[in-house]
Coordinates of C-alpha atoms in Angstrom, one line a residue:
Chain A
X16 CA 0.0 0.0 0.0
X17 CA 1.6 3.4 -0.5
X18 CA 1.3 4.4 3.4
X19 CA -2.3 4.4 3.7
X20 CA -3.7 3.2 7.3
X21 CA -6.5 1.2 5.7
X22 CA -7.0 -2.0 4.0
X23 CA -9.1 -1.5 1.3
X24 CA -11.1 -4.1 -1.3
X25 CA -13.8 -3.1 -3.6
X26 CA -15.4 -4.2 -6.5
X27 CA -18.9 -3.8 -8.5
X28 CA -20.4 -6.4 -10.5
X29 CA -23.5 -6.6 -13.3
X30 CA -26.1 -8.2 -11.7
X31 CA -27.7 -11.2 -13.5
X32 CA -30.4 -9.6 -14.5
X33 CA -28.9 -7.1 -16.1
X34 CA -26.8 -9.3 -18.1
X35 CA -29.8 -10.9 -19.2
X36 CA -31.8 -8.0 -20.4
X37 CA -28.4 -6.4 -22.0
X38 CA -28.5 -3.6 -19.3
X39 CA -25.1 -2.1 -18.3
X40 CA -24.1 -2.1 -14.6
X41 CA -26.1 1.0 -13.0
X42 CA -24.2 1.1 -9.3
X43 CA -21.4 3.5 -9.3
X44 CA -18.5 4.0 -6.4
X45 CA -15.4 6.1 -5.5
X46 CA -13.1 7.0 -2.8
X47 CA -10.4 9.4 -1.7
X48 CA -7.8 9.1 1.0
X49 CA -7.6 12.3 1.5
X50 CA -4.7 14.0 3.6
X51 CA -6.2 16.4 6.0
X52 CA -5.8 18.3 9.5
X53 CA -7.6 15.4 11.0
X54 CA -4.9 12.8 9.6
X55 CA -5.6 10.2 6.8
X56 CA -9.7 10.5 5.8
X57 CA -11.6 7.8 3.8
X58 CA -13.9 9.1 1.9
X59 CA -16.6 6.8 0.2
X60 CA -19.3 7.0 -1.8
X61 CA -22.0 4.5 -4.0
X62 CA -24.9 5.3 -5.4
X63 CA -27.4 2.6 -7.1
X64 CA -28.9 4.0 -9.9
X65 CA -32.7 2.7 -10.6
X66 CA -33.2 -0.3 -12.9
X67 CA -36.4 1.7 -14.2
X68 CA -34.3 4.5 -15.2
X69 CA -32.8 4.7 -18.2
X70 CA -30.1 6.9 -17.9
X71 CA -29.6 6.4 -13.8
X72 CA -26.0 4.9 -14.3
X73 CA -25.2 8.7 -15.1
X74 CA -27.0 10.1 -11.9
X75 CA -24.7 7.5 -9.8
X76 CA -21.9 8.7 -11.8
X77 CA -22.6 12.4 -11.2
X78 CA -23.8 11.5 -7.5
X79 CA -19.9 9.8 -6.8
X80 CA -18.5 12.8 -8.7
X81 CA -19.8 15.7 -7.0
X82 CA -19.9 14.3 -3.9
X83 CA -16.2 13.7 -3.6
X84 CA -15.4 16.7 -4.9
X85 CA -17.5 18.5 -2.3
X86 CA -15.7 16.4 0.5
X87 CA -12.0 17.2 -1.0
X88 CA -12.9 21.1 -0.7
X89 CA -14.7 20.9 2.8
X90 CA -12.1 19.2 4.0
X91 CA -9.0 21.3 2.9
X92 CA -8.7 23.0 6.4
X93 CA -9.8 21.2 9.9
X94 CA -12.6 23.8 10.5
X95 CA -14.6 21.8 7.1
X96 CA -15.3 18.9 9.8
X97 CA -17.8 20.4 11.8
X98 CA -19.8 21.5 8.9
X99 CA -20.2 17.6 7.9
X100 CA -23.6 17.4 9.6
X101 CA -27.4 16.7 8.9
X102 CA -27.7 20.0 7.2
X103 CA -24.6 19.6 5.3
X104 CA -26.2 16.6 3.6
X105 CA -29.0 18.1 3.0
X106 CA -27.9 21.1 1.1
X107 CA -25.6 18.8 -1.1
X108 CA -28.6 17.2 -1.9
X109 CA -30.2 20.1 -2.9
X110 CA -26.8 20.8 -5.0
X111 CA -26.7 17.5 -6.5
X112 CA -30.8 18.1 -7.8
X113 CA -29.9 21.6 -9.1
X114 CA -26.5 20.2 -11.3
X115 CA -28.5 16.7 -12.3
X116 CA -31.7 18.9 -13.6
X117 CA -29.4 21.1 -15.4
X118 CA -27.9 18.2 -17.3
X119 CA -30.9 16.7 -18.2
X120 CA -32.5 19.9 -19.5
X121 CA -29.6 19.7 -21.7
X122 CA -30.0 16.1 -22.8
X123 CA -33.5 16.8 -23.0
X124 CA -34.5 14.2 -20.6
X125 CA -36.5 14.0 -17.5
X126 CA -34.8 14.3 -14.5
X127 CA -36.4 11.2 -13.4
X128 CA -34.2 8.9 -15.6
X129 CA -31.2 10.0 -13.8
X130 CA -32.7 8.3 -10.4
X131 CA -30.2 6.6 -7.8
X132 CA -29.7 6.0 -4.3
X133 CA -26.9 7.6 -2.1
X134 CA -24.7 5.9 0.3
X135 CA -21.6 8.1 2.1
X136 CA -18.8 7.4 4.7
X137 CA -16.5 10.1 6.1
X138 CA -14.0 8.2 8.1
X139 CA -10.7 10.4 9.8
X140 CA -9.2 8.7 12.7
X141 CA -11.5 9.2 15.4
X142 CA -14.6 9.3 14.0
X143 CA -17.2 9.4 11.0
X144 CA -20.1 10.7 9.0
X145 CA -22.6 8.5 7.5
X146 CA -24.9 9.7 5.2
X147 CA -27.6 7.5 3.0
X148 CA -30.7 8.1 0.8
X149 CA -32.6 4.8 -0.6
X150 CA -31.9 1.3 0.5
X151 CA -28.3 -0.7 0.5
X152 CA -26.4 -0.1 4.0
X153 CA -23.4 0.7 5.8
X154 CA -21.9 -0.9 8.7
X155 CA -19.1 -0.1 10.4
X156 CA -16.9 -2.0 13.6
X157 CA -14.4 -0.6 15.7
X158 CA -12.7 -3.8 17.0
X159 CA -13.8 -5.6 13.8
X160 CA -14.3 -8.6 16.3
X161 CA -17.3 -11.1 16.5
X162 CA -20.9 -9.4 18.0
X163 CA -19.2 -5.6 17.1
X164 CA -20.8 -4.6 14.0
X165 CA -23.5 -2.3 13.2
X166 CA -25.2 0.0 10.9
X167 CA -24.0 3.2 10.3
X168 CA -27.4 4.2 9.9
X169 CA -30.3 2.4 10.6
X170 CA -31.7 0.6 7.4
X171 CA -34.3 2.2 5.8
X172 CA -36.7 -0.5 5.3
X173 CA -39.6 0.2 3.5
X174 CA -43.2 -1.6 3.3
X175 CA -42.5 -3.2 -0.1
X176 CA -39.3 -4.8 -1.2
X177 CA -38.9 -2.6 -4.5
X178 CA -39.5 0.7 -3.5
X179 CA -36.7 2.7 -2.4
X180 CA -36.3 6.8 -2.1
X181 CA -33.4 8.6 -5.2
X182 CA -31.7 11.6 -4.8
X183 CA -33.4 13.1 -7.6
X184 CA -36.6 13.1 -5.9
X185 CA -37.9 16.2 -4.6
X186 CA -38.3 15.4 -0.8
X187 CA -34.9 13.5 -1.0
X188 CA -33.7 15.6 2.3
X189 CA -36.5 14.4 4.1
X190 CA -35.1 10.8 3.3
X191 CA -31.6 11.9 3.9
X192 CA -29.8 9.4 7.0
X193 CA -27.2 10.8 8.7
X194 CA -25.0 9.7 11.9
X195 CA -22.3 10.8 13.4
X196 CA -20.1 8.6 15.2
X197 CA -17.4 9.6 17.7
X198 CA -15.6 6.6 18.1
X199 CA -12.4 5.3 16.2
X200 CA -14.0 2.9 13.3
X201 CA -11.7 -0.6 12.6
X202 CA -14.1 -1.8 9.9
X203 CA -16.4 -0.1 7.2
X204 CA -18.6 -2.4 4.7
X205 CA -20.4 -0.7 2.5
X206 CA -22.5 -2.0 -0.1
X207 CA -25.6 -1.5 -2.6
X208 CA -29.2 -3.1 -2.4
X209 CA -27.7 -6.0 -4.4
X210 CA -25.7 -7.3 -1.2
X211 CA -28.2 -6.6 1.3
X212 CA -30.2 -9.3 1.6
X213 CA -26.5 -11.2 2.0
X214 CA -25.0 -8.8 4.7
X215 CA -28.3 -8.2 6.4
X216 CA -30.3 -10.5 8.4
X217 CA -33.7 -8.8 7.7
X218 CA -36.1 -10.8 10.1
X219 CA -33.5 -9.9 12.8
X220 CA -32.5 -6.4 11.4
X221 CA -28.9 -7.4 12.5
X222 CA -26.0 -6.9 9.9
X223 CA -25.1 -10.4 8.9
X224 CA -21.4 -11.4 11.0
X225 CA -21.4 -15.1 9.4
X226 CA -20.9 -13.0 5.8
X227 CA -19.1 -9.7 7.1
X228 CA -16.2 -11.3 9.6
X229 CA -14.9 -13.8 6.7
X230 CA -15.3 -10.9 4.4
X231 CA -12.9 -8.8 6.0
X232 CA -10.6 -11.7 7.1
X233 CA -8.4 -10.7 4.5
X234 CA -8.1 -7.2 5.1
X235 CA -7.1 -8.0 8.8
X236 CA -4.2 -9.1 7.3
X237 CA -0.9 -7.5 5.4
X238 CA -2.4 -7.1 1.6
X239 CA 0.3 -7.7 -0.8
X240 CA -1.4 -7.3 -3.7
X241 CA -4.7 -4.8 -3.8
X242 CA -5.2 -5.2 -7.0
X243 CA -5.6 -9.2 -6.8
X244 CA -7.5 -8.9 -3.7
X245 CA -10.3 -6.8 -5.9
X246 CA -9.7 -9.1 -8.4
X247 CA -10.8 -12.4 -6.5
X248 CA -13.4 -9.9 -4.7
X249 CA -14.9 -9.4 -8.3
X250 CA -14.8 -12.8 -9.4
X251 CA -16.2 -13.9 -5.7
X252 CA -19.4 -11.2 -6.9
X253 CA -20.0 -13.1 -10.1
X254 CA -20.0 -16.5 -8.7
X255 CA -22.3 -18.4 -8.7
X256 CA -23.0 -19.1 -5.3
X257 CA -23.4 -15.1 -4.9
X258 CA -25.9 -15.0 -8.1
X259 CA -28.1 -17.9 -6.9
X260 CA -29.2 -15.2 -4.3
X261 CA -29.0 -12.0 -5.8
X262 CA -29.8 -11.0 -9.3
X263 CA -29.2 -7.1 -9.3
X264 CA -26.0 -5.3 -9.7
X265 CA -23.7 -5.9 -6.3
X266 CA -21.1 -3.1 -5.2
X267 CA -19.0 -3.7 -1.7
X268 CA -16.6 -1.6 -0.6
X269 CA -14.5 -2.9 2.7
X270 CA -12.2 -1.6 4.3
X271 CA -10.4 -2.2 7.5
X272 CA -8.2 0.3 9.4
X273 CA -4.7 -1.1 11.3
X274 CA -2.9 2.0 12.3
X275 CA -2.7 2.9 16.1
X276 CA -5.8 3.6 17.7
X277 CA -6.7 6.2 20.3
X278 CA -9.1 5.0 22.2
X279 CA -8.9 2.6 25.6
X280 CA -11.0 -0.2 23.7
X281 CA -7.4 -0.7 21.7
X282 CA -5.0 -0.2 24.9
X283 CA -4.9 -4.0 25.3
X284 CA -4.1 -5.3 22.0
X285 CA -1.5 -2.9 21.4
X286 CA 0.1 -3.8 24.9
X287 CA 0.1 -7.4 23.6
X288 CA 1.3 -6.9 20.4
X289 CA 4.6 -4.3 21.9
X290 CA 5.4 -5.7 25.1
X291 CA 7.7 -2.6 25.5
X292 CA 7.0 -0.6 28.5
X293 CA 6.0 2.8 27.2
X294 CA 4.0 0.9 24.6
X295 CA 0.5 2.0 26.5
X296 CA 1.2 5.4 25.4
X297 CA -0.5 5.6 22.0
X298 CA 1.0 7.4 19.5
X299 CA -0.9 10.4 18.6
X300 CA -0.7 12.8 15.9
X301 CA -0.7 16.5 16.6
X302 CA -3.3 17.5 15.0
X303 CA -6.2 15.0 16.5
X304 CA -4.8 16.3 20.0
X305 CA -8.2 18.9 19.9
X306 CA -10.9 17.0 21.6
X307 CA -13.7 18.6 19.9
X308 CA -17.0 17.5 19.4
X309 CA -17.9 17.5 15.4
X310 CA -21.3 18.7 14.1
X311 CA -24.4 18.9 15.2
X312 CA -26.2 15.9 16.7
X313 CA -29.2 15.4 14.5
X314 CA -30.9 12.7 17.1
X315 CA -33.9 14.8 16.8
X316 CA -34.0 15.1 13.1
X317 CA -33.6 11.5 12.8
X318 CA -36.7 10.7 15.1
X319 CA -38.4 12.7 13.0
X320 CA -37.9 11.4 9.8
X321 CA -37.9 7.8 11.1
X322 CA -41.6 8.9 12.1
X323 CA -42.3 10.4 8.8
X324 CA -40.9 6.9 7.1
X325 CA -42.9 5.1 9.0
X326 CA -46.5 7.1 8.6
X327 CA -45.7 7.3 5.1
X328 CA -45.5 3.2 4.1
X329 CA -48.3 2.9 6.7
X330 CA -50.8 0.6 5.4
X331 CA -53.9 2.2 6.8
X332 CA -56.4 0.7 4.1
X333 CA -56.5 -2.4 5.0
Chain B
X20 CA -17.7 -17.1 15.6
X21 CA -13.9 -17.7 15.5
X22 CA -11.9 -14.8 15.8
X23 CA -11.2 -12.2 13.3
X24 CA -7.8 -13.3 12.2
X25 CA -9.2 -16.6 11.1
X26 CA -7.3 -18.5 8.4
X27 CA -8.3 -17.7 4.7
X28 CA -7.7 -19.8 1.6
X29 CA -5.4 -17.3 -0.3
X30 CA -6.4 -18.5 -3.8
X31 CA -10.5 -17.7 -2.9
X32 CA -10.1 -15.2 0.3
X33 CA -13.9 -14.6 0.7
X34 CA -15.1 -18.0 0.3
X35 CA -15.9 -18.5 3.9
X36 CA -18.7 -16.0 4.1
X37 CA -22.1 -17.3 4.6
X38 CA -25.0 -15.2 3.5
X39 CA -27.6 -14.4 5.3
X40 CA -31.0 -17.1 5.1
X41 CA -33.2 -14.0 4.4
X42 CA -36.5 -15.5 3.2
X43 CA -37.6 -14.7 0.0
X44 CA -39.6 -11.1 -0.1
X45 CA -43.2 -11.9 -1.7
X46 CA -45.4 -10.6 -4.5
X47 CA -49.0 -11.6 -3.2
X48 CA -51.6 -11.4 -6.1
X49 CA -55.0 -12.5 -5.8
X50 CA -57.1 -13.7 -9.0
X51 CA -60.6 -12.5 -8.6
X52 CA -62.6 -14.6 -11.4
X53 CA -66.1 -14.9 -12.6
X54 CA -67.3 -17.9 -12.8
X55 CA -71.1 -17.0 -13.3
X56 CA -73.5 -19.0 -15.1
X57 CA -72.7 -16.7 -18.5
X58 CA -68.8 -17.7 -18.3
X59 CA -70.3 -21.4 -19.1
X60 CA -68.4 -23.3 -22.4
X61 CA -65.8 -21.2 -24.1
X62 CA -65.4 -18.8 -21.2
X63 CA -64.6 -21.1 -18.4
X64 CA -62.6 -23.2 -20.8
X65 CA -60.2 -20.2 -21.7
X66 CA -60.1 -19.2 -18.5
X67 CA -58.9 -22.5 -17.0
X68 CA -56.0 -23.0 -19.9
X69 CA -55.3 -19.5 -18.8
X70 CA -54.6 -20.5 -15.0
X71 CA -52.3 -23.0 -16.4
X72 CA -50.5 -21.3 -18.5
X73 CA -50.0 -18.4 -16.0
X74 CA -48.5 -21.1 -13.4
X75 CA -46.0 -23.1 -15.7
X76 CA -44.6 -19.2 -17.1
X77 CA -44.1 -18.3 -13.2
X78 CA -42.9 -21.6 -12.1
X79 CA -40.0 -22.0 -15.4
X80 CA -38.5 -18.5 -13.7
X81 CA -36.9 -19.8 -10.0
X82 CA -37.1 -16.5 -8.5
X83 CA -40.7 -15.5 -9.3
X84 CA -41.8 -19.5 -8.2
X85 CA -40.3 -18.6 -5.0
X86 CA -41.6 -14.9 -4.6
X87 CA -44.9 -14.8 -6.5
X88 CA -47.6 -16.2 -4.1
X89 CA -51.5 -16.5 -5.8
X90 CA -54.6 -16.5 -4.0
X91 CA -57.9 -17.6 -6.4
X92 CA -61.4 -16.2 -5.6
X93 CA -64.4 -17.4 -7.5
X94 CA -67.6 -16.0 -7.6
X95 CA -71.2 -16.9 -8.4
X96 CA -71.2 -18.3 -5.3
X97 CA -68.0 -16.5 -3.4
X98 CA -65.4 -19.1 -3.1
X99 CA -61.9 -19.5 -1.6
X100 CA -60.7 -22.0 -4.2
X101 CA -56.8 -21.2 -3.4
X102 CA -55.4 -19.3 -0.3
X103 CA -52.1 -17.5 -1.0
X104 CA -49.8 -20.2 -1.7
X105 CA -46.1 -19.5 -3.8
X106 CA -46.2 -20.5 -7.2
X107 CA -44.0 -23.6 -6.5
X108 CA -47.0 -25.1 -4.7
X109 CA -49.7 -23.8 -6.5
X110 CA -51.9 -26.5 -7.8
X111 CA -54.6 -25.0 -10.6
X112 CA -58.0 -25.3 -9.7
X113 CA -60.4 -27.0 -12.7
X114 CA -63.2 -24.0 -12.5
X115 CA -67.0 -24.8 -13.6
X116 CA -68.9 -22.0 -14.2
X117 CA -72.5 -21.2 -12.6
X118 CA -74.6 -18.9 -10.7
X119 CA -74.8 -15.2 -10.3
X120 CA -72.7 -12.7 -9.5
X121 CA -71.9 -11.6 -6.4
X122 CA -68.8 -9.0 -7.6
X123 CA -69.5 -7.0 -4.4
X124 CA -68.9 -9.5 -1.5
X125 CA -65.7 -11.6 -3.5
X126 CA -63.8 -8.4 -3.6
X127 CA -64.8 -7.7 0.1
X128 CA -63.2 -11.0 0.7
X129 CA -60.0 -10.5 -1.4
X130 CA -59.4 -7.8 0.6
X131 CA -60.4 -9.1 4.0
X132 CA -57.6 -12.8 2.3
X133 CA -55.0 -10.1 1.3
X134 CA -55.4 -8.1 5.0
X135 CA -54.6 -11.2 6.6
X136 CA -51.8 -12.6 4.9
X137 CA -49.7 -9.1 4.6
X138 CA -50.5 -9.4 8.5
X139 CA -49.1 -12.9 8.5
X140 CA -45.8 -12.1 6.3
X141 CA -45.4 -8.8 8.1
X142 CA -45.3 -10.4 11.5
X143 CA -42.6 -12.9 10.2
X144 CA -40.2 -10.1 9.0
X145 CA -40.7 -11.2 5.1
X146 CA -40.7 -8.5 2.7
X147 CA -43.4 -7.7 0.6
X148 CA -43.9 -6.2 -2.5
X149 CA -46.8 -4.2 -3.5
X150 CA -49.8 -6.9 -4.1
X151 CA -51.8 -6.9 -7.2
X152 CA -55.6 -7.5 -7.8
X153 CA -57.1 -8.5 -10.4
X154 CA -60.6 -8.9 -11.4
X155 CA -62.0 -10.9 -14.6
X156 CA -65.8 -10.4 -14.9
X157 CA -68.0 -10.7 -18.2
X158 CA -70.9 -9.5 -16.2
X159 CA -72.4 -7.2 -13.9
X160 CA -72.8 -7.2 -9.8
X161 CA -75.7 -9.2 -9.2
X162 CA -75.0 -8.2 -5.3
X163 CA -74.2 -4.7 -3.4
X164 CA -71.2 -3.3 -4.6
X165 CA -71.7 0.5 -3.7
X166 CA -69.2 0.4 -0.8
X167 CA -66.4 -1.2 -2.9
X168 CA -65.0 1.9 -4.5
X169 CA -64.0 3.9 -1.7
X170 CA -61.7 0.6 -0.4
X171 CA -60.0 0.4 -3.5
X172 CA -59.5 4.6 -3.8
X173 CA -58.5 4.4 -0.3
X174 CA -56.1 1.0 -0.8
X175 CA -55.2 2.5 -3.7
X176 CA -54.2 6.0 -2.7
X177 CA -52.4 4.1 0.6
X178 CA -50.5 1.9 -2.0
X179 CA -52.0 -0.9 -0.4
X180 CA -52.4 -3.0 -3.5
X181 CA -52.6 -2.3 -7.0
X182 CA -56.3 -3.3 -8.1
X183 CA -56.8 -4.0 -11.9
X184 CA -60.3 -4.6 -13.2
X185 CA -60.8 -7.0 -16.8
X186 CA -63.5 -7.3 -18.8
X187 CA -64.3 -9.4 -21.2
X188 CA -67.4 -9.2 -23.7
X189 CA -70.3 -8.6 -21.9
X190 CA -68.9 -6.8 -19.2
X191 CA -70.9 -3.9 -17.2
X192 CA -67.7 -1.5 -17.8
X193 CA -69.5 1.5 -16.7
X194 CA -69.8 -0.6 -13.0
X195 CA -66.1 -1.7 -13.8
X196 CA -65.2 1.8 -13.7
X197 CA -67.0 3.5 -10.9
X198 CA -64.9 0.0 -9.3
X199 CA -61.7 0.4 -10.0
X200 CA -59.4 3.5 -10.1
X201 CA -57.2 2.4 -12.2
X202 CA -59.0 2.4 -16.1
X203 CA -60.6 -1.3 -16.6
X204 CA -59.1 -3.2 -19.3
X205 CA -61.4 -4.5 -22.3
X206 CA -60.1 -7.9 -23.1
X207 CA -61.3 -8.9 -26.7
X208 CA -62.9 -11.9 -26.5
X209 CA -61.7 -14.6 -24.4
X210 CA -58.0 -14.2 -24.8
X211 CA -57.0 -15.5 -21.2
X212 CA -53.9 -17.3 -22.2
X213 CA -52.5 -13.6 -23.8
X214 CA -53.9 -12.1 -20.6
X215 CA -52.1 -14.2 -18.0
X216 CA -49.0 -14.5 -20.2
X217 CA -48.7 -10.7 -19.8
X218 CA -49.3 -10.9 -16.1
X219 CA -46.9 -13.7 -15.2
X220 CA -44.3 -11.7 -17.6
X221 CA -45.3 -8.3 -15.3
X222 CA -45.0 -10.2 -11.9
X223 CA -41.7 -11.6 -12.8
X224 CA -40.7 -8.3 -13.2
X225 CA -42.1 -7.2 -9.7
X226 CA -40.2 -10.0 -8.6
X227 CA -37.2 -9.5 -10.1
X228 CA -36.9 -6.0 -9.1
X229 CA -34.3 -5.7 -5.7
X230 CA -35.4 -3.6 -3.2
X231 CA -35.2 -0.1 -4.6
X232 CA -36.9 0.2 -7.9
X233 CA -40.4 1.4 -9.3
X234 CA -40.8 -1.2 -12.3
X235 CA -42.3 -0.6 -15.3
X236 CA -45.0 -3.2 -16.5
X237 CA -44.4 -5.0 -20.0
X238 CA -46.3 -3.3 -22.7
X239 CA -50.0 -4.9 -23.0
X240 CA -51.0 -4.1 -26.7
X241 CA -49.3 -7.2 -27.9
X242 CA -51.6 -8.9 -26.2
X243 CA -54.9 -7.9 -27.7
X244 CA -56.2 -5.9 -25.2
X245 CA -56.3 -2.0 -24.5
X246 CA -57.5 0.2 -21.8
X247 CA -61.5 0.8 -22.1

């Protein structure tokens, strides 16, 4: 790796029913590791783009575009963390709408054909910023041990199976997720509809550990060759074992950090591994020294919409 | 669970994850058919090669077999004939035609059958997707009906199901559209087979959407029929 604190693997695959109907791959990813006054910061992104749509690839691709574009400025000086909150979501929403309506004025489209989901992570060293719109997931770990793991934010799941909120919908702010998490994060899996019901156990609304731990078994590890790891992550997406369960187009992003940790939850481990005797003193950059709480806590705001989801696919007829 | 640093087999790394046994999500659709004295000979006949034809396209397409699940309603009398069972075990009733036609009180029951089973999956933790009714009629309520069309605007509106109203010749379509919200569909003749062919093709693409996508139904007009 070229001194980067993660472990990353990633890889997106046609879903077989895509293949079958001659439709191109609509999910769409990136990510950054971005140098900033809050040390390394992984910055992902994926976005699903609708299978009725016919141009949605494009909306993911503009969605991953934008949005880490948006990140690399924000995060150019320390003071562009605390802005990464609820309302910062929100109005990059409303960004994304404005640039996505412009461009399919100029095709001549409707904006509607460009529809896609929205899935974010904002990980520096002691904590993150999760944002999602639609349905896939994101769960994160920080000891990447068994019983550990859970959602970033909580899955949106909706009364019917296919119906899911874009980011090219009007109210998409109102379906914006967002958490903040203060805590030093080992493991991030991130993934698009086409994984969930592999990584998710839905009757138990529990992220899936039987599929996640073996997952990131190999990132725990020294990777020699990142490139071959996506590789066999690719080829592990098209098999068929993974297609007799899913037919839609599958993106997973992993990642596992193994630089020093900060907080007391590591203190152990690191004794362990460096018997030495000043070895409980962690190492700490300089700059994460300030102790400051980021952004806003949008618990409210996220009782709210949770309410509002819920009223909404509330069956009342019958 | 064994520890994080478990061995992995270098060649295939992720080969020891297990997926999650999520149960299949579900696609209820109930067939709401008359089988009134008037649907005697041709009719009935159509209408039963239609059933089976709508089972064996479902049933040669493993994910909809698993995820489809049909509930048949009769009327002239109102009758049960199949409660919600997945097209894998859905055995295709031989249906005789006679008697009036008590439109009113079978879709009161389809919606009381459909009520309970969302209940039943819902309590279970199984995903649903949005369940369709149809109703095939080539008559006119013999019974009350007058209350039906406020449950299907209001199931409707709630996107509680989709309700889709047939009829074939001799259908009351005025009645057929003070029903349904949705425009009734004029089926020429007694082309069933065309009919169901087009609905097991639509449900398969319910079915085959994931989670996350409005789907857009197969175009109809190949199959001889139009919107009234």
């Amino acid at each position: 790796m070229t001194g980067s604190k993660w472990n990353i693997a990633h890889a997106s695959v046609r879903g077989t029913s895509h293949v079958e109907k001659g439709t191109e791959c609509q999910d769409r990813y990136d990510y950054r590791l971005l140098p900033t006054a809050k040390g390394e910061t992984l910055v992902v992104v994926l976005s699903d783009g609708a299978g009725s749509s016919q141009f949605s690839q494009i909306g993911a691709e503009h969605a991953c575009a934008l949005f880490i574009k948006e990140i690399e400025e924000q995060l150019i000086d320390a003071e562009g963390f605390y802005n990464l909150n609820e309302e910062f979501g929100r109005l990059w929403l409303e960004y994304f709408r404005q640039k996505i309506f412009e461009y399919a004025e100029e095709q001549k489209n409707d904006v509607r054909e460009y529809a896609c989901t929205f899935l974010a992570a904002i990980v520096w060293r002691d904590g993150a910023v999760f944002y999602q719109v639609g349905d896939g997931g994101i769960i994160y770990s920080m000891t990447g041990e068994a019983e550990s793991y859970c959602f970033g934010v909580p899955p949106p799941f909706k009364e019917y199976a296919n119906a899911t909120d874009f980011i090219t919908e009007k109210n998409a702010g109102k379906k914006l997720l967002h958490e903040f998490i203060k805590e030093p994060i080992k493991d991030l899996v991130i993934f698009t509809d086409g994984i969930e019901r592999l990584a998710i156990n839905i009757q138990a609304g529990m992220p899936h550990e039987p599929f996640l731990i073996p997952m990131l078994a190999p990132l725990h590890g020294e990777i020699e060759d990142g490139t071959a790891l996506n590789e066999k992550l690719t080829a592990f997406l098209d098999s068929p074992r993974i297609n007799e369960k899913t037919d839609d187009d599958k993106t997973l992003f992993l990642a596992s950090f193994f630089g020093a940790k900060i907080e007391t939850a590591f203190d152990e481990k690191v004794e362990n591994n460096f018997p030495v005797s000043d070895s409980t003193e962690i190492v700490k950059d300089e700059e994460d020294s300030a102790d400051e709480n980021l952004g806003d806590e949008p618990s409210e705001e996220n009782v709210e919409l949770t309410e509002n989801n819920n009223s909404e696919s509330k069956d009342s007829a019958l | 669970m064994e520890n994080s640093t478990l061995n992995y087999n270098e060649q295939e790394p992720f080969a020891a994850a297990e997926f999650a046994d999520n149960p299949e999500p579900r696609c209820p659709c109930i067939l709401l058919l008359d089988t009134s004295g008037s649907m005697h000979g041709k009719a009935i006949d159509e209408l039963n090669a239609g059933l089976q034809a709508f089972r064996d396209e479902l049933l040669a397409d493993s994910l909809s077999a698993k995820r489809v699940e049909v509930g048949v309603i009769t009327f002239g009398p109102v009758n049960i004939v199949s409660d919600f069972t997945t097209v894998e075990n859905f055995t295709v009733p031989h249906l005789t035609a006679s008697g009036d036609t008590p439109m009113g009180a079978a879709i009161s029951t389809a919606l009381e059958l459909l009520k309970t089973r969302k209940e039943i999956l819902r309590n279970n933790g199984i995903q649903l997707f949005r369940p369709w009714i149809f109703l095939i009629t080539d008559g006119a309520p013999t019974d009350s009906w007058q209350h039906i069309p406020p449950l299907i605007k209001q199931g409707e509106d709630n996107k509680s199901f989709s309700f889709f109203a047939l009829g074939i010749t001799g259908a009351d379509s005025n009645t057929l559209q003070q029903i349904s919200t949705r425009a009734p569909i004029k089926l020429e003749g007694v082309k069933f087979r065309e009919f169901f062919l087009w609905l097991s093709a639509s449900l398969k693409s319910v079915s085959q959407s994931n989670p996350g996508e409005a789907v857009p139904l197969p175009d109809y007009r190949p199959y001889g029929w139009a919107e009234v």
